[in-house]
CSV table of C-alpha atoms (C1' of nucleotides) in Angstrom, one decimal:
chain,number,residue,atom,x,y,z
B,1,MET,CA,66.5,84.9,113.4
B,2,THR,CA,67.6,85.8,110.4
B,3,ALA,CA,71.0,86.6,109.8
B,4,HIS,CA,71.7,90.1,108.7
B,5,ALA,CA,75.2,90.7,106.1
B,6,THR,CA,77.4,93.7,108.3
B,7,GLU,CA,80.3,95.1,108.5
B,8,ILE,CA,82.5,95.8,111.8
B,9,ARG,CA,82.5,99.0,111.7
B,10,HIS,CA,79.0,98.9,112.2
B,11,LEU,CA,78.6,96.1,114.9
B,12,SER,CA,77.4,98.5,117.6
B,13,ALA,CA,73.9,98.8,115.7
B,14,HIS,CA,74.1,95.6,116.1
B,15,GLU,CA,74.2,94.3,119.7
B,16,GLY,CA,72.4,91.4,120.5
B,17,GLU,CA,71.4,90.4,116.9
B,18,THR,CA,72.7,87.6,114.9
B,19,VAL,CA,75.0,89.1,111.8
B,20,THR,CA,77.0,87.4,109.3
B,21,LEU,CA,80.4,89.4,108.8
B,22,THR,CA,83.0,88.6,105.6
B,23,GLY,CA,86.9,88.6,106.1
B,24,TRP,CA,90.2,87.5,106.7
B,25,VAL,CA,91.5,85.3,109.8
B,26,GLU,CA,94.2,87.3,111.7
B,27,THR,CA,94.9,84.9,114.6
B,28,THR,CA,93.7,82.1,115.9
B,29,ARG,CA,93.8,81.2,119.7
B,30,SER,CA,92.2,77.5,120.6
B,31,HIS,CA,91.8,76.2,124.1
B,32,GLY,CA,90.2,72.8,123.8
B,33,LYS,CA,87.1,73.6,124.5
B,34,VAL,CA,87.1,77.1,123.7
B,35,ALA,CA,88.7,79.3,120.7
B,36,PHE,CA,88.9,82.5,119.6
B,37,ALA,CA,90.4,83.9,116.5
B,38,VAL,CA,90.0,87.5,115.0
B,39,VAL,CA,88.9,88.5,111.5
B,40,ARG,CA,89.4,91.2,109.7
B,41,ASP,CA,87.2,92.5,107.3
B,42,GLY,CA,89.0,95.9,105.9
B,43,THR,CA,86.5,98.5,108.1
B,44,GLY,CA,87.5,97.1,111.4
B,45,ILE,CA,88.6,94.1,113.6
B,46,VAL,CA,86.5,91.9,116.1
B,47,GLN,CA,87.6,89.1,118.5
B,48,CYS,CA,84.9,85.4,117.1
B,49,VAL,CA,84.2,82.8,120.0
B,50,PHE,CA,83.8,79.9,119.7
B,51,LEU,CA,82.1,77.2,121.7
B,52,LYS,CA,83.1,73.6,121.0
B,53,LYS,CA,79.4,72.5,122.9
B,54,GLU,CA,77.6,75.3,121.0
B,55,LEU,CA,79.2,74.1,117.6
B,56,PRO,CA,78.5,71.1,115.5
B,57,GLU,CA,81.3,69.0,114.5
B,58,SER,CA,81.7,70.0,111.7
B,59,VAL,CA,82.7,73.6,112.2
B,60,TRP,CA,85.1,73.3,115.4
B,61,GLU,CA,87.0,70.4,112.8
B,62,ALA,CA,86.9,73.4,110.2
B,63,LEU,CA,87.9,76.1,113.2
B,64,GLY,CA,90.8,73.6,114.0
B,65,ASP,CA,91.8,73.9,110.6
B,66,LEU,CA,91.9,78.2,110.0
B,67,THR,CA,95.0,79.4,109.1
B,68,GLN,CA,95.9,83.0,109.5
B,69,GLU,CA,94.8,85.4,106.6
B,70,SER,CA,92.4,82.3,105.3
B,71,ALA,CA,88.6,84.7,104.2
B,72,VAL,CA,85.7,83.0,105.5
B,73,ARG,CA,82.2,83.6,106.1
B,74,VAL,CA,81.5,84.0,110.1
B,75,SER,CA,77.9,84.4,111.7
B,76,GLY,CA,76.7,84.7,114.8
B,77,THR,CA,75.8,87.0,118.2
B,78,VAL,CA,76.6,90.2,119.0
B,79,LYS,CA,77.2,91.3,122.6
B,80,PRO,CA,79.7,94.1,124.0
B,81,ASP,CA,82.6,92.8,126.1
B,82,ASP,CA,85.3,94.7,127.6
B,83,ARG,CA,87.9,92.6,126.9
B,84,ALA,CA,87.6,92.4,123.3
B,85,PRO,CA,89.6,95.0,121.4
B,86,GLY,CA,86.9,97.0,119.7
B,87,GLY,CA,84.7,96.6,122.3
B,88,TYR,CA,82.5,93.6,120.8
B,89,GLU,CA,82.9,90.1,120.0
B,90,LEU,CA,81.1,87.8,118.0
B,91,GLY,CA,79.5,84.6,119.3
B,92,VAL,CA,80.2,82.1,116.3
B,93,SER,CA,77.0,79.6,115.4
B,94,ARG,CA,78.1,79.8,111.9
B,95,LEU,CA,81.7,79.3,110.0
B,96,ASP,CA,82.4,79.3,106.5
B,97,VAL,CA,86.1,79.1,105.0
B,98,LEU,CA,85.7,79.9,101.5
B,99,SER,CA,89.6,80.5,100.7
B,100,LEU,CA,92.1,78.8,102.9
B,101,ALA,CA,95.7,80.1,103.1
B,102,GLU,CA,98.8,79.4,103.1
B,103,ASP,CA,101.1,79.4,105.3
B,104,TYR,CA,101.4,83.4,105.4
B,105,PRO,CA,104.7,84.8,105.8
B,106,ILE,CA,104.3,87.6,107.8
B,107,GLN,CA,104.0,87.1,111.5
B,108,PRO,CA,102.8,88.4,114.9
B,109,LYS,CA,105.6,89.6,115.5
B,110,GLU,CA,108.8,91.8,114.4
B,111,HIS,CA,110.4,91.4,111.1
B,112,GLY,CA,113.1,93.0,109.4
B,113,VAL,CA,112.4,95.8,106.5
B,114,ASP,CA,113.9,94.3,104.0
B,115,PHE,CA,111.5,91.1,104.4
B,116,LEU,CA,108.8,93.5,104.6
B,117,LEU,CA,109.6,95.2,101.8
B,118,ASP,CA,109.7,92.4,100.0
B,119,HIS,CA,106.0,91.2,100.9
B,120,ARG,CA,104.4,94.9,101.5
B,121,HIS,CA,101.9,93.4,98.9
B,122,LEU,CA,100.7,91.3,102.1
B,123,TRP,CA,102.2,93.7,104.5
B,124,LEU,CA,99.4,96.1,104.0
B,125,ARG,CA,97.6,94.4,105.8
B,126,SER,CA,99.0,94.6,108.9
B,127,SER,CA,97.8,97.3,111.4
B,128,LEU,CA,100.5,100.0,111.3
B,129,GLN,CA,100.4,100.4,107.9
B,130,ARG,CA,96.3,100.0,107.6
B,131,ALA,CA,97.0,102.9,109.6
B,132,SER,CA,99.8,104.7,107.7
B,133,LEU,CA,97.9,104.4,105.0
B,134,LYS,CA,94.8,105.4,105.8
B,135,VAL,CA,96.2,108.8,107.1
B,136,ARG,CA,97.4,109.1,104.0
B,137,HIS,CA,94.4,109.0,102.5
B,138,GLU,CA,93.3,111.1,104.3
B,139,VAL,CA,95.6,114.0,104.2
B,140,GLU,CA,95.1,113.3,100.2
B,141,GLN,CA,91.2,114.1,100.5
B,142,ALA,CA,92.0,117.4,103.2
B,143,ILE,CA,94.3,118.4,99.8
B,144,HIS,CA,91.6,118.1,97.5
B,145,ASP,CA,89.2,120.3,99.7
B,146,PHE,CA,91.6,122.7,100.9
B,147,PHE,CA,91.4,123.6,97.5
B,148,TYR,CA,88.4,122.5,96.4
B,149,GLU,CA,87.4,124.9,98.7
B,150,ASN,CA,89.8,127.9,98.2
B,151,ASP,CA,88.8,128.1,93.9
B,152,PHE,CA,91.7,126.1,92.9
B,153,VAL,CA,91.5,124.2,89.4
B,154,ARG,CA,92.9,120.8,89.7
B,155,ILE,CA,95.3,120.7,86.2
B,156,ASP,CA,96.8,117.0,86.0
B,157,THR,CA,100.1,118.1,83.8
B,158,PRO,CA,102.1,114.7,81.8
B,159,ILE,CA,104.0,112.1,83.3
B,160,LEU,CA,106.4,111.6,79.9
B,161,THR,CA,107.4,114.7,79.2
B,162,GLY,CA,110.1,115.7,76.1
B,163,SER,CA,111.3,119.1,77.9
B,164,ILE,CA,113.3,118.7,81.2
B,165,GLY,CA,112.2,120.4,85.3
B,166,GLU,CA,115.3,120.8,87.3
B,167,HIS,CA,118.5,119.1,86.6
B,168,ALA,CA,118.6,116.6,83.4
B,169,GLY,CA,121.0,114.4,85.3
B,170,THR,CA,118.0,112.9,88.4
B,171,LEU,CA,115.6,112.4,85.6
B,172,PHE,CA,114.2,108.7,84.1
B,173,ALA,CA,114.6,108.6,80.8
B,174,THR,CA,112.4,106.2,78.4
B,175,ASP,CA,112.4,105.7,74.8
B,176,TYR,CA,109.4,107.3,72.7
B,177,PHE,CA,108.7,106.3,69.6
B,178,GLY,CA,112.3,106.6,69.1
B,179,GLU,CA,112.8,109.8,70.9
B,180,ASN,CA,114.1,110.2,74.6
B,181,ALA,CA,110.9,111.1,77.0
B,182,TYR,CA,111.4,112.0,80.3
B,183,MET,CA,109.1,111.2,83.5
B,184,ALA,CA,108.7,114.4,85.1
B,185,GLN,CA,110.3,115.5,88.3
B,186,THR,CA,107.3,118.0,88.9
B,187,GLY,CA,104.6,119.4,87.0
B,188,GLN,CA,105.1,123.0,88.5
B,189,LEU,CA,106.2,124.3,85.0
B,190,TYR,CA,103.0,123.3,83.3
B,191,VAL,CA,100.9,124.6,86.3
B,192,GLU,CA,102.4,127.7,85.8
B,193,THR,CA,101.2,128.0,82.2
B,194,ALA,CA,97.4,127.3,83.2
B,195,CYS,CA,97.6,130.5,85.8
B,196,PRO,CA,96.4,133.0,83.0
B,197,ALA,CA,93.8,129.9,82.5
B,198,PHE,CA,92.0,129.9,85.9
B,199,ARG,CA,94.4,132.3,88.2
B,200,ARG,CA,94.9,129.7,90.9
B,201,VAL,CA,95.2,126.0,89.8
B,202,TYR,CA,97.0,123.0,91.5
B,203,CYS,CA,98.7,119.9,90.3
B,204,PHE,CA,98.4,116.9,91.9
B,205,GLY,CA,100.2,113.1,91.0
B,206,PRO,CA,103.4,111.5,90.8
B,207,THR,CA,106.5,112.4,91.1
B,208,PHE,CA,110.3,110.9,89.7
B,209,ARG,CA,113.8,111.7,90.8
B,210,ALA,CA,116.5,109.5,89.7
B,211,GLU,CA,118.5,110.3,92.5
B,212,LYS,CA,120.8,107.3,94.3
B,213,SER,CA,119.7,108.8,97.8
B,214,LYS,CA,119.7,106.0,100.4
B,215,THR,CA,117.8,107.8,103.4
B,216,ARG,CA,114.8,107.5,105.2
B,217,ARG,CA,113.2,110.8,103.1
B,218,HIS,CA,114.0,109.7,99.5
B,219,LEU,CA,111.4,107.7,97.1
B,220,THR,CA,112.7,107.4,93.5
B,221,GLU,CA,108.9,108.2,93.0
B,222,PHE,CA,106.2,110.2,95.4
B,223,TRP,CA,103.8,112.3,95.0
B,224,MET,CA,103.8,115.8,95.2
B,225,VAL,CA,101.3,119.0,95.2
B,226,GLU,CA,101.8,121.8,93.8
B,227,PRO,CA,100.2,124.8,93.6
B,228,GLU,CA,100.4,128.0,91.7
B,229,VAL,CA,98.9,131.3,91.9
B,230,ALA,CA,98.9,134.3,89.7
B,231,PHE,CA,99.0,137.8,91.0
B,232,ALA,CA,100.8,136.2,94.6
B,233,ASP,CA,103.8,137.4,95.5
B,234,SER,CA,106.6,135.2,98.0
B,235,ASP,CA,104.2,136.5,101.1
B,236,ASP,CA,101.2,135.4,99.6
B,237,ASN,CA,102.8,132.4,99.0
B,238,MET,CA,103.6,131.6,102.4
B,239,ARG,CA,100.5,132.8,103.9
B,240,LEU,CA,98.6,130.0,101.8
B,241,GLN,CA,101.2,127.5,102.6
B,242,GLU,CA,100.6,128.1,106.7
B,243,ALA,CA,96.9,127.9,106.2
B,244,PHE,CA,97.3,124.7,104.1
B,245,VAL,CA,99.2,123.0,106.2
B,246,CYS,CA,97.2,123.7,109.2
B,247,SER,CA,93.8,122.4,107.5
B,248,ILE,CA,95.6,119.2,106.6
B,249,VAL,CA,97.0,118.9,110.0
B,250,GLU,CA,93.4,119.7,111.2
B,251,ARG,CA,91.1,117.1,109.5
B,252,ALA,CA,94.3,114.3,110.5
B,253,LEU,CA,93.7,115.4,113.9
B,254,GLU,CA,89.5,115.3,113.2
B,255,ARG,CA,89.3,112.0,111.4
B,256,CYS,CA,91.9,109.5,111.9
B,257,GLN,CA,91.7,109.8,116.1
B,258,GLU,CA,92.0,105.9,116.0
B,259,GLU,CA,94.8,105.4,113.5
B,260,LEU,CA,97.0,107.6,115.3
B,261,GLU,CA,96.1,106.0,117.9
B,262,VAL,CA,97.6,102.5,116.8
B,263,LEU,CA,100.3,104.5,115.9
B,264,GLU,CA,100.8,105.9,118.8
B,265,ARG,CA,101.3,109.3,117.8
B,266,ASP,CA,101.7,112.1,120.4
B,267,THR,CA,98.8,113.8,119.1
B,268,SER,CA,99.7,117.8,121.6
B,269,LYS,CA,102.2,117.5,118.7
B,270,LEU,CA,100.0,118.0,116.3
B,271,GLU,CA,97.6,120.0,118.4
B,272,VAL,CA,99.6,123.5,118.6
B,273,ILE,CA,100.1,123.4,115.1
B,274,ARG,CA,98.6,126.7,114.2
B,275,ALA,CA,99.2,130.3,112.0
B,276,PRO,CA,101.6,131.9,112.0
B,277,PHE,CA,104.6,129.7,111.5
B,278,PRO,CA,108.2,131.6,112.6
B,279,ARG,CA,110.0,133.2,109.6
B,280,ILE,CA,114.0,133.1,109.3
B,281,SER,CA,115.9,134.7,106.8
B,282,TYR,CA,118.2,132.3,105.4
B,283,THR,CA,121.2,134.8,106.3
B,284,GLU,CA,119.6,134.6,109.8
B,285,ALA,CA,119.4,131.1,109.7
B,286,VAL,CA,123.8,131.0,109.2
B,287,GLU,CA,123.4,133.2,111.6
B,288,ILE,CA,122.1,131.1,114.0
B,289,LEU,CA,124.3,127.8,113.1
B,290,HIS,CA,127.4,129.5,113.7
B,291,GLY,CA,126.0,130.4,116.8
B,292,LYS,CA,125.1,126.6,117.7
B,293,GLY,CA,129.2,126.0,116.6
B,294,SER,CA,127.8,124.8,112.6
B,295,ASP,CA,130.6,126.3,110.4
B,296,ILE,CA,128.2,126.9,107.0
B,297,GLN,CA,129.2,129.6,105.1
B,298,TRP,CA,126.7,131.8,103.0
B,299,GLY,CA,125.5,131.1,100.1
B,300,GLU,CA,126.2,126.8,100.9
B,301,ASP,CA,122.6,125.2,101.0
B,302,LEU,CA,121.7,124.3,104.1
B,303,GLY,CA,122.2,120.1,105.0
B,304,ALA,CA,120.1,118.5,106.8
B,305,PRO,CA,121.9,118.4,110.3
B,306,ASP,CA,121.8,122.2,109.8
B,307,GLU,CA,118.0,122.0,109.2
B,308,ALA,CA,117.6,119.7,112.7
B,309,LEU,CA,119.7,122.8,114.2
B,310,ILE,CA,117.2,124.8,112.8
B,311,THR,CA,113.8,123.4,114.0
B,312,GLU,CA,115.3,121.9,117.4
B,313,ASP,CA,114.3,125.3,118.9
B,314,HIS,CA,110.4,125.2,117.6
B,315,ALA,CA,106.9,123.4,117.9
B,316,LEU,CA,105.6,124.9,115.5
B,317,PRO,CA,106.8,124.0,111.4
B,318,VAL,CA,109.9,126.9,110.2
B,319,PHE,CA,109.9,128.8,107.6
B,320,ILE,CA,113.2,129.6,106.3
B,321,TYR,CA,113.0,132.2,103.1
B,322,ASN,CA,115.5,133.9,100.4
B,323,TYR,CA,117.9,131.8,100.1
B,324,PRO,CA,121.3,132.5,97.8
B,325,LYS,CA,120.6,132.4,94.2
B,326,GLN,CA,123.3,129.9,93.5
B,327,ALA,CA,121.4,126.8,96.1
B,328,LYS,CA,118.4,127.2,94.3
B,329,ALA,CA,116.5,126.5,90.7
B,330,PHE,CA,116.7,128.9,87.9
B,331,TYR,CA,113.2,130.2,87.4
B,332,MET,CA,113.3,131.6,91.1
B,333,LYS,CA,112.6,135.2,91.3
B,334,GLU,CA,116.1,137.6,92.2
B,335,ASN,CA,115.2,139.4,95.4
B,336,PRO,CA,115.1,143.6,94.1
B,337,GLN,CA,116.3,143.9,98.0
B,338,ASP,CA,119.3,141.4,97.5
B,339,PRO,CA,120.0,140.0,94.6
B,340,ARG,CA,122.1,137.7,95.8
B,341,THR,CA,119.0,135.8,97.2
B,342,VAL,CA,115.9,134.9,94.9
B,343,LEU,CA,112.2,135.0,97.1
B,344,CYS,CA,111.6,131.6,97.6
B,345,ASN,CA,111.1,129.7,101.0
B,346,ASP,CA,111.3,125.9,102.4
B,347,LEU,CA,109.1,124.8,104.7
B,348,LEU,CA,111.3,122.7,107.8
B,349,ALA,CA,108.4,120.2,109.7
B,350,PRO,CA,109.0,120.4,113.6
B,351,GLU,CA,110.5,116.8,115.3
B,352,GLY,CA,113.1,116.5,112.9
B,353,TYR,CA,110.9,115.3,109.6
B,354,GLY,CA,112.8,118.0,107.8
B,355,GLU,CA,111.4,119.9,104.5
B,356,ILE,CA,108.3,119.2,103.8
B,357,ILE,CA,107.6,122.1,101.1
B,358,GLY,CA,110.1,124.1,98.7
B,359,GLY,CA,108.5,126.8,96.7
B,360,SER,CA,109.1,130.1,95.7
B,361,GLN,CA,107.9,133.5,94.0
B,362,ARG,CA,108.8,132.9,90.1
B,363,GLU,CA,110.9,135.0,87.7
B,364,ASP,CA,108.4,136.8,85.1
B,365,ASP,CA,110.9,138.8,83.5
B,366,LEU,CA,112.3,136.9,80.2
B,367,ASP,CA,115.4,138.6,79.9
B,368,ARG,CA,115.9,137.7,83.6
B,369,LEU,CA,114.8,134.1,83.1
B,370,ARG,CA,116.7,133.7,79.8
B,371,GLU,CA,119.5,135.1,81.5
B,372,ARG,CA,119.2,132.6,84.2
B,373,ILE,CA,118.7,129.2,82.2
B,374,ARG,CA,121.7,130.0,80.0
B,375,GLU,CA,123.8,130.9,83.7
B,376,GLU,CA,122.5,127.0,84.3
B,377,ASN,CA,123.5,126.3,81.0
B,378,LEU,CA,120.3,124.5,80.2
B,379,PRO,CA,118.6,123.8,77.1
B,380,GLU,CA,117.0,127.1,75.8
B,381,GLU,CA,115.0,125.7,73.4
B,382,ALA,CA,113.8,123.3,75.3
B,383,TYR,CA,111.9,125.8,77.6
B,384,GLY,CA,110.1,127.7,74.4
B,385,TRP,CA,106.8,127.0,75.9
B,386,TYR,CA,108.0,128.4,79.3
B,387,LEU,CA,109.2,131.5,78.4
B,388,ASP,CA,106.2,132.2,76.6
B,389,LEU,CA,103.9,132.7,79.3
B,390,ARG,CA,106.9,135.6,80.2
B,391,ARG,CA,105.6,137.0,76.6
B,392,TYR,CA,102.3,136.9,76.7
B,393,GLY,CA,101.3,138.7,79.6
B,394,SER,CA,103.5,138.2,82.2
B,395,PHE,CA,102.5,138.4,86.3
B,396,VAL,CA,103.5,138.1,89.1
B,397,HIS,CA,103.0,134.3,90.3
B,398,SER,CA,104.0,131.7,93.2
B,399,GLY,CA,103.6,128.4,93.9
B,400,PHE,CA,104.9,125.4,95.9
B,401,GLY,CA,105.3,122.1,96.4
B,402,LEU,CA,104.5,119.6,99.7
B,403,GLY,CA,105.8,116.3,99.2
B,404,VAL,CA,103.0,113.9,100.6
B,405,GLU,CA,104.7,111.4,101.7
B,406,ARG,CA,107.0,113.5,104.1
B,407,THR,CA,103.9,115.4,105.3
B,408,VAL,CA,102.2,112.2,105.8
B,409,ALA,CA,105.1,110.7,108.0
B,410,TRP,CA,105.1,113.8,110.0
B,411,ILE,CA,101.6,113.4,111.1
B,412,THR,CA,101.5,109.5,111.8
B,413,GLY,CA,105.1,109.8,113.6
B,414,ARG,CA,106.4,107.7,111.9
B,415,HIS,CA,110.4,107.2,110.6
B,416,HIS,CA,110.5,106.4,107.4
B,417,ILE,CA,108.4,107.4,104.2
B,418,ARG,CA,109.0,104.2,102.5
B,419,GLU,CA,106.0,103.3,104.7
B,420,MET,CA,103.6,105.8,104.1
B,421,ILE,CA,102.8,104.5,99.8
B,422,PRO,CA,101.5,101.2,99.3
B,423,PHE,CA,104.4,100.4,96.9
B,424,PRO,CA,108.1,102.1,97.6
B,425,ARG,CA,110.1,102.9,94.8
B,426,LEU,CA,113.5,103.2,96.3
B,427,MET,CA,117.1,103.2,94.4
B,428,ASN,CA,117.1,99.4,94.8
B,429,ARG,CA,112.9,98.7,95.0
B,430,LEU,CA,111.0,98.2,92.4
B,431,THR,CA,109.2,94.8,93.2
B,432,PRO,CA,106.4,94.3,94.5
O,1,U,C1',129.5,107.9,95.0
O,2,C,C1',131.2,108.3,100.4
O,3,C,C1',131.5,106.8,105.9
O,4,C,C1',129.5,103.4,109.2
O,5,G,C1',126.9,98.7,110.5
O,6,G,C1',125.3,94.1,109.2
O,7,G,C1',124.0,89.1,106.1
O,8,U,C1',123.5,81.4,110.4
O,9,A,C1',116.4,77.6,110.1
O,10,G,C1',110.4,79.8,106.8
O,11,C,C1',110.8,84.9,110.9
O,12,U,C1',113.9,87.5,114.3
O,13,C,C1',118.7,86.3,116.7
O,14,A,C1',122.9,84.4,120.0
O,15,G,C1',127.4,81.8,118.3
O,16,C,C1',133.6,84.0,123.3
O,17,U,C1',140.6,83.8,122.4
O,18,G,C1',139.8,79.4,115.7
O,19,G,C1',138.1,72.5,118.3
O,20,U,C1',134.2,66.8,118.5
O,21,U,C1',127.0,66.3,116.1
O,22,A,C1',125.6,73.9,114.7
O,23,G,C1',121.9,76.9,119.2
O,24,A,C1',117.4,79.9,121.2
O,25,G,C1',112.4,82.0,120.7
O,26,C,C1',108.6,82.5,117.5
O,27,A,C1',106.1,80.1,112.7
O,28,U,C1',105.5,74.8,111.0
O,29,C,C1',103.3,69.5,112.4
O,30,U,C1',101.4,65.9,116.6
O,31,G,C1',99.0,66.2,121.6
O,32,A,C1',96.4,68.2,126.5
O,33,C,C1',93.6,72.7,128.1
O,34,U,C1',86.5,76.2,128.3
O,35,G,C1',88.0,83.7,128.4
O,36,U,C1',93.1,84.0,125.2
O,37,U,C1',94.9,88.9,123.6
O,38,A,C1',102.2,87.5,120.3
O,39,A,C1',98.0,82.6,125.5
O,40,U,C1',100.3,78.5,128.0
O,41,C,C1',102.7,73.9,128.6
O,42,A,C1',104.8,68.8,126.1
O,43,G,C1',107.2,66.4,121.5
O,44,A,C1',108.5,66.2,116.5
O,45,G,C1',110.5,67.8,111.8
O,46,G,C1',113.2,71.9,109.7
O,47,G,C1',120.8,74.3,108.4
O,48,U,C1',124.6,75.4,101.0
O,49,C,C1',126.3,80.1,108.4
O,50,G,C1',126.3,85.4,101.2
O,51,U,C1',129.5,83.8,97.5
O,52,C,C1',134.4,82.6,95.7
O,53,G,C1',139.6,82.4,97.0
O,54,G,C1',142.8,81.7,100.6
O,55,U,C1',145.4,80.5,106.0
O,56,U,C1',145.4,76.1,109.0
O,57,C,C1',145.3,69.5,111.5
O,58,G,C1',140.6,71.7,111.9
O,59,A,C1',136.9,77.7,109.7
O,60,G,C1',130.2,80.0,111.6
O,61,U,C1',134.9,82.6,113.6
O,62,C,C1',140.7,85.0,110.9
O,63,C,C1',142.9,87.6,106.2
O,64,G,C1',140.9,88.8,100.6
O,65,A,C1',138.4,90.1,96.4
O,66,C,C1',132.7,90.3,95.1
O,67,C,C1',127.8,90.8,95.8
O,68,C,C1',123.2,91.9,98.9
O,69,C,C1',120.6,94.7,102.7
O,70,G,C1',120.0,98.6,107.1
O,71,G,C1',121.8,103.3,109.2
O,72,G,C1',123.6,108.4,107.4
O,73,A,C1',125.8,112.5,103.6
O,74,G,C1',125.3,114.8,99.4
O,75,C,C1',120.8,116.0,96.5
O,76,C,C1',116.2,117.4,97.3
O,77,A,C1',109.7,117.3,98.6
RNA sequence: UCCCGGGUAGCUCAGCUGGUUAGAGCAUCUGACUGUUAAUCAGAGGGUCGUCGGUUCGAGUCCGACCCCGGGAGCCA
């Protein structure tokens, strides 16, 4: 019988046939005359069964020398077996060792985070990491599909910038032919300018924050998706956020059942995510917090413990809207009903995952915006092109930014966002 | 930057009020075993106890400084 080359995910179509697989050895267990090897090929894992009496001596010896993560080609008969993870196993008739691996540092047991991050390039192969990154991939695809289906045009914004985003203190600077360049903190200012060209636009890319944060919610390099919509006010903005977040969660539930199971995610917590989400004004939130014993003063931004107190009462993500002006960025539109506040919102994920979205209606009045830039002591000359947007046909517009890693952490139920990106950049980690 | 916790074998950790030669499990190597799921059993090798200094007859253990890591705060997505 000719061995047919295939992949593990397709094994069910080859029951009883002899097939050839290529992949990496996860574990081996030998019992003298029968031995097992679990092989991963990137599409799944399968247990391979080796019987000494049915194999040439050379194959049996090669098996004995097999090390964890060696690359192999195996041929054998596909048979269903309830004892095997995946439901199928391979009765091996042939084994080619393509590359014998050296002693593999990561064992199938507990390791410390620091050790694992030092070996991130190898850790990616582990099952929980594969599952998380697969969910990330699906979330990213869901993001693109949502905007594509809703007639948004993707605008790729620059990573190297001359002017600045929000706060100069948290920008990474680099040399640009003798001039200072900064790594983008946000694509928002650029994406706003594309609104008059395409009406609905978004950018999606890495952003950089030189914040000395050491928490499970922070990375110095993270991915953010930032839509911007012309003639949309703050309420329209929140409705868009709801629909967007729901579509992402729905997609993960639809396409990542297997991964969420590996991650032991309680998917009932995700199945209830439906619009509309609760909307609580900042002022209401402060009152609620006072009722819960917090001593927050009106005007202060909500801290992480405050956010946790608010979200503990809700199974859905919660909007907190219209924060005090002094707690928010210069480009947010003043609230005509209450000029102490601006038209903006955060979206807090349930189960303690915290802020996954920050959004606002943008200040479209040239003089007001100029005034705010001065109040914040920002260099007005750097914002010339941004101010032009208010000179040539200014318009009501709104947008938001969603943090991909935080969103994936929530969906997967994992506790640290450093595992939600293939190669996390942290305050003290630049390699691998 | 601030507040906690930690640094002992390749990995994960134990090591009491300071006391003889530094402990375990896993991994590695040798051997046994025909159904294992982190297989099991027997044996072997493997240590700059984060670094420097101090106290002491004697320091992994006590003191000081520094380095590194983790958790949290602030800031934010």
